[in-house]
PDB file of C-alpha atoms in Angstrom:
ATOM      1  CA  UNK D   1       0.000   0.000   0.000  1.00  0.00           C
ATOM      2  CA  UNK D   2       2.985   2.419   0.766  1.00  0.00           C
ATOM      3  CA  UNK D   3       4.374   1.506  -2.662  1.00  0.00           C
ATOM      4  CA  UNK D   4       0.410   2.667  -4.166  1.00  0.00           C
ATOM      5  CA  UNK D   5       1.007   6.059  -2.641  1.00  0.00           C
ATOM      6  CA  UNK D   6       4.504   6.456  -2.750  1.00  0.00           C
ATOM      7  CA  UNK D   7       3.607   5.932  -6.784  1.00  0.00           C
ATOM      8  CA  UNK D   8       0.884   9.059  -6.694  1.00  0.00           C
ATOM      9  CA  UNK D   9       2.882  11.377  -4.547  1.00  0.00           C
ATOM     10  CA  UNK D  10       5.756  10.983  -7.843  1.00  0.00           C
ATOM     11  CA  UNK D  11       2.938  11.039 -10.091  1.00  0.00           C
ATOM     12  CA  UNK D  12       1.525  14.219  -8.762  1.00  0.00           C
ATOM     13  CA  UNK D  13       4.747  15.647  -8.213  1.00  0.00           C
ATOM     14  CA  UNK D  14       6.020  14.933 -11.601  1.00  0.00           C
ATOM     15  CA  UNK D  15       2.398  16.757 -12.873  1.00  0.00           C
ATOM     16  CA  UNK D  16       3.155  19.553 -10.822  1.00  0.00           C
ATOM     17  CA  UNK D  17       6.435  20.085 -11.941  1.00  0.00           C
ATOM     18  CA  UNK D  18       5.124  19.334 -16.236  1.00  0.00           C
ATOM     19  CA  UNK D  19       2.606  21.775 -15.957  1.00  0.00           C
ATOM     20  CA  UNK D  20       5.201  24.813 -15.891  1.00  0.00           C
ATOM     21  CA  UNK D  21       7.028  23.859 -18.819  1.00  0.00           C
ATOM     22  CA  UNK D  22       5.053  25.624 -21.314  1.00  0.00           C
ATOM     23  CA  UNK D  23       4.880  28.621 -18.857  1.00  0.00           C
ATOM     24  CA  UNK D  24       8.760  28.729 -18.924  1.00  0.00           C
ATOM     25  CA  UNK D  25       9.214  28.383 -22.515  1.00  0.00           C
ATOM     26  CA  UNK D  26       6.511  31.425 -22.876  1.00  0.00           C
ATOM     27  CA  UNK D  27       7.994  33.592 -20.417  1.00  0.00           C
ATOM     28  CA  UNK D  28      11.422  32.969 -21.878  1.00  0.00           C
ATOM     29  CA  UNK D  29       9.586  33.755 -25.609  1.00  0.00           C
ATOM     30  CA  UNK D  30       8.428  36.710 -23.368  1.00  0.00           C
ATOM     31  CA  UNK D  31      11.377  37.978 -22.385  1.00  0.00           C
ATOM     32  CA  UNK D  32      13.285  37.437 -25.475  1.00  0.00           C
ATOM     33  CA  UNK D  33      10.338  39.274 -27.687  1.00  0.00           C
ATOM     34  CA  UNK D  34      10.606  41.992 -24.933  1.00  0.00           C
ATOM     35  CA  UNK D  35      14.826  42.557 -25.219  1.00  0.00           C
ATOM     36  CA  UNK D  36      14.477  42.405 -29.320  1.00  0.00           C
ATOM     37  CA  UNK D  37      11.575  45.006 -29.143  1.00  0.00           C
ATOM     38  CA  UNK D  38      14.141  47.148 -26.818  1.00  0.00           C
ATOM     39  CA  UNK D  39      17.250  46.088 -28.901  1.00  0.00           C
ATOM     40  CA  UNK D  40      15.753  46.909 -32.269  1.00  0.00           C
ATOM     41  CA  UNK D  41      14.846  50.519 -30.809  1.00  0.00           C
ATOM     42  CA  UNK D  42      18.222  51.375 -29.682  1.00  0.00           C
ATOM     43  CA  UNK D  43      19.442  50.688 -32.931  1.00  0.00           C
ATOM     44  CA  UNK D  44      17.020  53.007 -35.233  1.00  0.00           C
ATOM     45  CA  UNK D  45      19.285  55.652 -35.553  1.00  0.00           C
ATOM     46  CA  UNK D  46      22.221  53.744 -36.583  1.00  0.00           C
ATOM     47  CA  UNK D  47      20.350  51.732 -39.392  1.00  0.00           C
ATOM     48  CA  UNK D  48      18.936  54.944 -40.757  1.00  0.00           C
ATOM     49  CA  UNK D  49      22.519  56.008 -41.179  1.00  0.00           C
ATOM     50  CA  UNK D  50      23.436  52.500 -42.171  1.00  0.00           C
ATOM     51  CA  UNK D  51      20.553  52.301 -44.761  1.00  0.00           C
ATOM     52  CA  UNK D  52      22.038  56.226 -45.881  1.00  0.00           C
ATOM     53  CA  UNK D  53      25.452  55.524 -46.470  1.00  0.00           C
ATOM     54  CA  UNK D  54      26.036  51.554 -46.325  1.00  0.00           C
ATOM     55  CA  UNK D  55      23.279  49.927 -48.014  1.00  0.00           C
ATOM     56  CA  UNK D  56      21.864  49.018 -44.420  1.00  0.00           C
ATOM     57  CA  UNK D  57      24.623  47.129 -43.591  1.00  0.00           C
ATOM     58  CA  UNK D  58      25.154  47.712 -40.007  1.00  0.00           C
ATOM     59  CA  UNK D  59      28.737  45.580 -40.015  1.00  0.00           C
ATOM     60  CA  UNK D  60      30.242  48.226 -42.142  1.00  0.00           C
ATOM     61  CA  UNK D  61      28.946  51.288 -40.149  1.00  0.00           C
ATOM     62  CA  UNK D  62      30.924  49.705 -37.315  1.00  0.00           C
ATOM     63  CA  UNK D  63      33.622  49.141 -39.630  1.00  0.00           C
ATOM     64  CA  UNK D  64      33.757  52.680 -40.946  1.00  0.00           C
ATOM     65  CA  UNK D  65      33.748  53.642 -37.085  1.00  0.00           C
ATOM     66  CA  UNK D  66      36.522  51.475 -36.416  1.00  0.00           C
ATOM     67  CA  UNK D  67      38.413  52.919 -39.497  1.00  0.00           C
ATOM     68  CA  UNK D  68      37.983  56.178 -38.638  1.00  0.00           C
ATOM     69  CA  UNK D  69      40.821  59.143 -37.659  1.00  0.00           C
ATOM     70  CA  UNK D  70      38.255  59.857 -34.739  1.00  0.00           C
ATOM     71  CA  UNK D  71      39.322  59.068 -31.354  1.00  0.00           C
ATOM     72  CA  UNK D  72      35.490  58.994 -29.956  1.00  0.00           C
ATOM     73  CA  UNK D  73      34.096  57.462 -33.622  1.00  0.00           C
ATOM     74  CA  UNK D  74      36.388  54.639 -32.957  1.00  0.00           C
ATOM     75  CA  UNK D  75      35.609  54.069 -29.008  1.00  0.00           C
ATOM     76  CA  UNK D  76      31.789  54.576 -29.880  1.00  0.00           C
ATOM     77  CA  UNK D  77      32.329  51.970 -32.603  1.00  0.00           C
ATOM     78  CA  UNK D  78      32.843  49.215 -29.667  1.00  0.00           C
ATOM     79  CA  UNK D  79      29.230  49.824 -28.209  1.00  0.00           C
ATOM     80  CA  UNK D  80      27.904  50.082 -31.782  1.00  0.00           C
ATOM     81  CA  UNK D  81      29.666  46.621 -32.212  1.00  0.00           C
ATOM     82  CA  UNK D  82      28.133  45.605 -29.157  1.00  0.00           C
ATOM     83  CA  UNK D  83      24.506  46.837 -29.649  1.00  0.00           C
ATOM     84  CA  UNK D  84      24.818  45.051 -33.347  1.00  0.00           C
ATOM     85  CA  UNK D  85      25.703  42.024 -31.713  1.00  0.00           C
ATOM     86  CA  UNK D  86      23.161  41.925 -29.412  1.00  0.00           C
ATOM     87  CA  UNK D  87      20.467  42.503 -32.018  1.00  0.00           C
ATOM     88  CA  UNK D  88      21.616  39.458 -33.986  1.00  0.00           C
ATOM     89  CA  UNK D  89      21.438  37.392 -30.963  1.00  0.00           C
ATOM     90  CA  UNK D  90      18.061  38.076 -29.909  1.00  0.00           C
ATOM     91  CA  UNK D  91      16.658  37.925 -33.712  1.00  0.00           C
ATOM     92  CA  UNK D  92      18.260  34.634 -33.643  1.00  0.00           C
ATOM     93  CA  UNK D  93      16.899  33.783 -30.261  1.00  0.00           C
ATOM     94  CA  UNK D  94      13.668  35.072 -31.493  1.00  0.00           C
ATOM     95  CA  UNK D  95      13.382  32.951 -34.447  1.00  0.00           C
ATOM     96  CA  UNK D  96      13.891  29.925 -32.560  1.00  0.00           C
ATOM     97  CA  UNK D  97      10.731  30.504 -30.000  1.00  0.00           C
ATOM     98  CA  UNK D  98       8.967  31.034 -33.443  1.00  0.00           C
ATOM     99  CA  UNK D  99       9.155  27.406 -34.079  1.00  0.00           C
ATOM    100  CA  UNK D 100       6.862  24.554 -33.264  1.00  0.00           C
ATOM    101  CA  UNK D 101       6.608  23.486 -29.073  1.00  0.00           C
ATOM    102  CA  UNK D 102       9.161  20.753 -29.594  1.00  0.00           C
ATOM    103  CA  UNK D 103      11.645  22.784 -31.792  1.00  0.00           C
ATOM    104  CA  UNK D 104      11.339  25.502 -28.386  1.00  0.00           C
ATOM    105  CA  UNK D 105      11.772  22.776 -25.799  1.00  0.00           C
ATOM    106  CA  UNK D 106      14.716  21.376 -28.082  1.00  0.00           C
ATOM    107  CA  UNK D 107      16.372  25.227 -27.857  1.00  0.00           C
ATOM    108  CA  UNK D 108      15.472  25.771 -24.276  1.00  0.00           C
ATOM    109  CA  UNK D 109      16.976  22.573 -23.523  1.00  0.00           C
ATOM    110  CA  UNK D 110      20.543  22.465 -25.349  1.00  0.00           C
ATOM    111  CA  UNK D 111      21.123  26.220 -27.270  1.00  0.00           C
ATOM    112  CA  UNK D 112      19.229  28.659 -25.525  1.00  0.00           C
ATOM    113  CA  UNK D 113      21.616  31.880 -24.715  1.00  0.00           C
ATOM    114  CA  UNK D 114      22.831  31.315 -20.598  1.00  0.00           C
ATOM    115  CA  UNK D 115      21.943  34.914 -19.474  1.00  0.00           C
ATOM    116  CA  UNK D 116      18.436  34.999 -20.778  1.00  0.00           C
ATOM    117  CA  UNK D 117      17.747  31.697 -19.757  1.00  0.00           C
ATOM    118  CA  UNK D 118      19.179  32.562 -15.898  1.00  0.00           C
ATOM    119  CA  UNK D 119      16.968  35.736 -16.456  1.00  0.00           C
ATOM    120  CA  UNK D 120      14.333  34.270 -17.114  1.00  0.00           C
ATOM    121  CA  UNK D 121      14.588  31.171 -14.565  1.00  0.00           C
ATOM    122  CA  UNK D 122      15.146  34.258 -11.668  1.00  0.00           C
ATOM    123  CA  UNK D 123      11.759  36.101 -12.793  1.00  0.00           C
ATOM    124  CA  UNK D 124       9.807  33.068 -13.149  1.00  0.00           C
ATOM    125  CA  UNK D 125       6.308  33.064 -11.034  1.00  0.00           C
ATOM    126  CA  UNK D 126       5.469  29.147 -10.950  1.00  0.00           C
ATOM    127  CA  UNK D 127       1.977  28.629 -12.706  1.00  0.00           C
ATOM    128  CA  UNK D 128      -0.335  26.563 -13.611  1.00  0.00           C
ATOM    129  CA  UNK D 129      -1.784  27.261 -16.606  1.00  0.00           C
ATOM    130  CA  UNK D 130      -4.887  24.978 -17.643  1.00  0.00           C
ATOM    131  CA  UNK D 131      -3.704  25.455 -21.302  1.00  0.00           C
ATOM    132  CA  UNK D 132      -4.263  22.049 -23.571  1.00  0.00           C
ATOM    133  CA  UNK D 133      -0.086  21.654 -23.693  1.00  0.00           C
ATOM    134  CA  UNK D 134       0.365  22.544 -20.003  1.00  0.00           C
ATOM    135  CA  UNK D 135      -2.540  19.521 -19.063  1.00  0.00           C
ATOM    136  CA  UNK D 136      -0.348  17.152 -21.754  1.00  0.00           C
ATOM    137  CA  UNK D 137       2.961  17.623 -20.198  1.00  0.00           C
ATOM    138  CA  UNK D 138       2.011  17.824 -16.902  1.00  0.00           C
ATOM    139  CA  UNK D 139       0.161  13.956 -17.308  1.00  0.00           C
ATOM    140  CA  UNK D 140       3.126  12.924 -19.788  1.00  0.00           C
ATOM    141  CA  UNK D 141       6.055  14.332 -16.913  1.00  0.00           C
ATOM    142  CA  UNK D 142       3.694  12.572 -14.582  1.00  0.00           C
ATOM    143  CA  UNK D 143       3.409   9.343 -15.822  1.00  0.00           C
ATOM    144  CA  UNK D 144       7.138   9.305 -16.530  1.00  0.00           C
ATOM    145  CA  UNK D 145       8.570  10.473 -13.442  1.00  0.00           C
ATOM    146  CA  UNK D 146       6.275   7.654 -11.765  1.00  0.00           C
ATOM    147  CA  UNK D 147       7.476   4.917 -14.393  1.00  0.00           C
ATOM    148  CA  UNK D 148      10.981   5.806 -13.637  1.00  0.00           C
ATOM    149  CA  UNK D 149      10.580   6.053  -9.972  1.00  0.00           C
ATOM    150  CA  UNK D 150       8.447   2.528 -10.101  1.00  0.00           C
ATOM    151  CA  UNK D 151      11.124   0.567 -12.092  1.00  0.00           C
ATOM    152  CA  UNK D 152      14.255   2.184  -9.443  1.00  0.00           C
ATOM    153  CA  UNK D 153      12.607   1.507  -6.665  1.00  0.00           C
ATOM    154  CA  UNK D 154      11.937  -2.274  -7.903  1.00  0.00           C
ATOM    155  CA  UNK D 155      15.340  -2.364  -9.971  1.00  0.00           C
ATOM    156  CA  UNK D 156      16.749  -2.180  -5.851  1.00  0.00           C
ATOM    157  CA  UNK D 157      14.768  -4.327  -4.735  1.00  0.00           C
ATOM    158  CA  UNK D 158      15.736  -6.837  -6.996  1.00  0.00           C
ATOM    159  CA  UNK D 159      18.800  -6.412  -6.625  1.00  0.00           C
ATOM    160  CA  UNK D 160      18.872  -6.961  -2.655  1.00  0.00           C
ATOM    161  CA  UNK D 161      16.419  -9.239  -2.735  1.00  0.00           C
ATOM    162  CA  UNK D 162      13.631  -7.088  -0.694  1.00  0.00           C
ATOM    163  CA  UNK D 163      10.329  -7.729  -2.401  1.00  0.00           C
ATOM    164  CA  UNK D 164       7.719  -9.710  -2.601  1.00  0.00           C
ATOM    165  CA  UNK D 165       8.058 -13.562  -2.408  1.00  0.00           C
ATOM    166  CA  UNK D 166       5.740 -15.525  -4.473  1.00  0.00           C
ATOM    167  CA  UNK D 167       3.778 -17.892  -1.727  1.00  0.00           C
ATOM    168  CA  UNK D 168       2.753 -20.996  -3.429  1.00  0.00           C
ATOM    169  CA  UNK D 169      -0.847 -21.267  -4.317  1.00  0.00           C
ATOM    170  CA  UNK D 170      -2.731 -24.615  -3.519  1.00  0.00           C
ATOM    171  CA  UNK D 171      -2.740 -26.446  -6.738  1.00  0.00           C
ATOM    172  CA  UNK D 172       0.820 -25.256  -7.180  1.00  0.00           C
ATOM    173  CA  UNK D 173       1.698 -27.902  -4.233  1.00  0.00           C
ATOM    174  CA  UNK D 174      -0.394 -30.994  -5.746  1.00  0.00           C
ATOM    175  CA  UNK D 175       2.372 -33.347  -6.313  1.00  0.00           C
ATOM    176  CA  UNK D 176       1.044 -35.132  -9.418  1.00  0.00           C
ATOM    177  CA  UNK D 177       1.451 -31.643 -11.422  1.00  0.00           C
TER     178      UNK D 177
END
């Protein structure tokens, strides 16, 4: 019986902890939406004098701020540099929270950029959303994190021999068998 609700406190636990995935991954779309918005304003100024003189190229106004006789043009060409930089990270962050659920989870999980993903992790307000994908992985998280806790916990048992011994039934003792 201990086993029975050892098995739902995992279960629930495991559906607890499922249900905030698709919270996450929108609060980290969120916040990456939010810092391109920001990023992308900073930066009019310098693409209307990009898209002026360079074609829009934003790589060779820093260029031609790094080539210049100008003591300030070429410091202020290391924050232009910078702010450019930036840009192209979040667009690239951006595009990849554009994708399908799995595609985001897949990011989130092994590409995602470390300082928005601490950001956002730091901010987070756990939730629990009764959205269609939040009910699925909380029950698929659930069911998983019970599985695995079901086949350790027996997996040690078997191996030391604590279990369950199989009692002989009665026609299991009838000699003639």
């Amino acid at each position: 019986m201990f086993r029975g609700y050892l098995r739902l406190v995992v279960f629930a636990f495991g559906l607890l902890v499922g249900v905030q995935v698709p919270g996450f991954v929108d609060d980290y779309a969120k916040r990456v939406a939010a810092h391109r918005a920001e990023s992308e304003e900073s930066l009019l100024g310098f693409r209307e004098t990009a898209a002026k003189f360079f074609n829009g190229d934003l790589n060779a106004l820093v260029a031609h701020y790094r080539a210049s006789t100008d003591e300030v043009m070429r410091s202020d060409a290391d924050s232009i540099g910078h702010l450019v930089a930036r840009a192209e990270l979040l667009e690239s962050e951006w595009l990849a929270m554009q994708g399908p659920w799995y595609a985001q989870i897949w990011h989130l999980a092994t590409d995602a950029d470390q300082a928005l993903l601490q950001e956002t992790y730091d901010a987070y307000a756990y939730q629990v959303l009764l959205a269609p994908q939040a009910i699925y992985w909380g029950l698929g998280v659930g069911v998983v994190l019970a599985w695995l806790a079901e086949l350790l916990a027996l997996g040690i048992g078997w191996t030391l021999g604590i279990g369950r011994r199989h009692k002989p039934i009665a026609y299991e003792k009838r000699h003639w068998r």
